Short mmCIF file of C-alpha atoms in Angstrom, two decimals:
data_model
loop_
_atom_site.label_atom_id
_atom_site.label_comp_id
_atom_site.label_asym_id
_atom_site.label_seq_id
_atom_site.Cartn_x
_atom_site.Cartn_y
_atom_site.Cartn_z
CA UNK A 1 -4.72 13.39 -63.47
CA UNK A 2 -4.57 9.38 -63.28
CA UNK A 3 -1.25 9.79 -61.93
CA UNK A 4 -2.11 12.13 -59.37
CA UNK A 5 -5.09 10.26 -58.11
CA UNK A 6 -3.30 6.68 -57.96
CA UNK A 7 -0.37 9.20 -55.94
CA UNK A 8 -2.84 10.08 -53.58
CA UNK A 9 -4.59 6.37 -53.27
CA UNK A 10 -1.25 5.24 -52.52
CA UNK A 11 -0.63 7.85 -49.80
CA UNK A 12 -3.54 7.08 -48.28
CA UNK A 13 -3.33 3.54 -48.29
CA UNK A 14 0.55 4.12 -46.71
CA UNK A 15 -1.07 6.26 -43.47
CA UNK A 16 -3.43 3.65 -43.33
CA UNK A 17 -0.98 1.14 -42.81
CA UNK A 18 1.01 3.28 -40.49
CA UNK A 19 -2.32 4.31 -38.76
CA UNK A 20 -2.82 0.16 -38.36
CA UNK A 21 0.73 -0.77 -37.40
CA UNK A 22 0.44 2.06 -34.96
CA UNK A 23 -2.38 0.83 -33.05
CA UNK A 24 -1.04 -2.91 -33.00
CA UNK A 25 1.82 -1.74 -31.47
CA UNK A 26 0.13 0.11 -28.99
CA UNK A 27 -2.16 -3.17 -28.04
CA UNK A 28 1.04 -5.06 -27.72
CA UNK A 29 2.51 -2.51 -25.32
CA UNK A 30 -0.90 -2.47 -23.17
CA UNK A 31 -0.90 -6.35 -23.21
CA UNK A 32 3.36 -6.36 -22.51
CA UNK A 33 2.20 -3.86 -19.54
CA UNK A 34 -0.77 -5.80 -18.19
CA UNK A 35 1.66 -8.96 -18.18
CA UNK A 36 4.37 -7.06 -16.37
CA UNK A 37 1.83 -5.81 -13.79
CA UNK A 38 0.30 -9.43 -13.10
CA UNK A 39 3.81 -10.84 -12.44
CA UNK A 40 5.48 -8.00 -10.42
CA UNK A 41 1.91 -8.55 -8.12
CA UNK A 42 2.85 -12.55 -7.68
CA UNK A 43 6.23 -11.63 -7.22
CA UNK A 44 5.03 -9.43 -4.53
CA UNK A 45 2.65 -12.03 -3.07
CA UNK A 46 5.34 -14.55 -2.66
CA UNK A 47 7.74 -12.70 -1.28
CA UNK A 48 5.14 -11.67 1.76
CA UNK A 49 4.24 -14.69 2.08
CA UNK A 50 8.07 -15.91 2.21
CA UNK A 51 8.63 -13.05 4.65
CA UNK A 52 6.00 -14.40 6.80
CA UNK A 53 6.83 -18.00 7.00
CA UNK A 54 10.58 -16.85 7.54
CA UNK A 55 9.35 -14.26 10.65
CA UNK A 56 7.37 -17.35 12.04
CA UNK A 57 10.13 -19.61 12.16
CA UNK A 58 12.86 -17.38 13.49
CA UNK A 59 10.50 -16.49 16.48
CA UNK A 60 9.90 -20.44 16.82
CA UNK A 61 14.02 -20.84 17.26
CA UNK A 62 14.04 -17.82 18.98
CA UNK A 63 11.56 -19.15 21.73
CA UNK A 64 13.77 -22.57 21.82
CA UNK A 65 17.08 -21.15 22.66
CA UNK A 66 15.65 -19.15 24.83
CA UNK A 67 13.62 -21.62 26.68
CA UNK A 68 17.12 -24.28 26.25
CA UNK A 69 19.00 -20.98 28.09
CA UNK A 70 16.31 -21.14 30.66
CA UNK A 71 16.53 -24.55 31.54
CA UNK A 72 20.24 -24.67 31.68
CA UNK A 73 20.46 -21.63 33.62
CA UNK A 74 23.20 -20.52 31.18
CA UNK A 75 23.36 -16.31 30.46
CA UNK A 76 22.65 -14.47 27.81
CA UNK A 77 26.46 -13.77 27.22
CA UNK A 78 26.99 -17.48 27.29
CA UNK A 79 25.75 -18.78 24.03
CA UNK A 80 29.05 -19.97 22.76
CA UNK A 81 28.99 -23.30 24.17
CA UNK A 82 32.14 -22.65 26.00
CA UNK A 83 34.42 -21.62 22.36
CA UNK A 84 36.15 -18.82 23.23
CA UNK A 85 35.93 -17.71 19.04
CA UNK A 86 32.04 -18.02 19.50
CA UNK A 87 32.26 -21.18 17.20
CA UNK A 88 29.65 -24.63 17.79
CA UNK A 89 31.08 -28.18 17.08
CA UNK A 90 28.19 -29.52 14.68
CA UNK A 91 27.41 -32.46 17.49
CA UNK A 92 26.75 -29.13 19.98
CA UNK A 93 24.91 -27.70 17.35
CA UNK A 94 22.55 -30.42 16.81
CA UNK A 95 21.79 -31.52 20.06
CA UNK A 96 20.70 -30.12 23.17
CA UNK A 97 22.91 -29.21 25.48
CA UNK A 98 23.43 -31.80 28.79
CA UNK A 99 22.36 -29.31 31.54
CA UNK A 100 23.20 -31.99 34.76
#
């Protein structure tokens, strides 16, 4: 009868340890989760705000070349500085263009 009873304390004590390892596992996973989640919402965050500064800018050059196109009198067609392959020599690139 010993032997059954010490059988039976050690069964126990083995889904107790199971029961345990089960639940740590499962407030790893919740914690793993909850990280996940934060990140994925920064990640998110940054990337609008990215998008936003990006959107900004491009309408900034956008009203620039248009206004440069303006005061040249130049049309729409002609925005490859007179290449005919469409390409910009750097120096046209960086500076205005001489409109006299």
């Amino acid at each position: 009868e010993a032997f059954a009873d010490n059988a039976g304390d050690a069964a126990v004590s083995a889904e107790a340890r199971v029961l345990a390892a089960g639940a740590d596992i499962g407030r790893a996973a919740q914690e793993w989760a909850r990280d996940v989640a934060v990140s994925c919402d920064s990640i998110g965050k940054a990337s609008e705000e990215a998008a936003t500064v990006a959107e900004r800018d491009i309408r900034t050059v956008a009203g620039q070349l248009r206004a440069l196109r303006i005061e040249c009198g130049a049309e729409a067609e002609d925005t490859a500085g007179g290449h005919s392959d469409g390409a910009v020599e750097a120096d046209e690139a960086r500076d205005p263009p001489d409109c006299a």
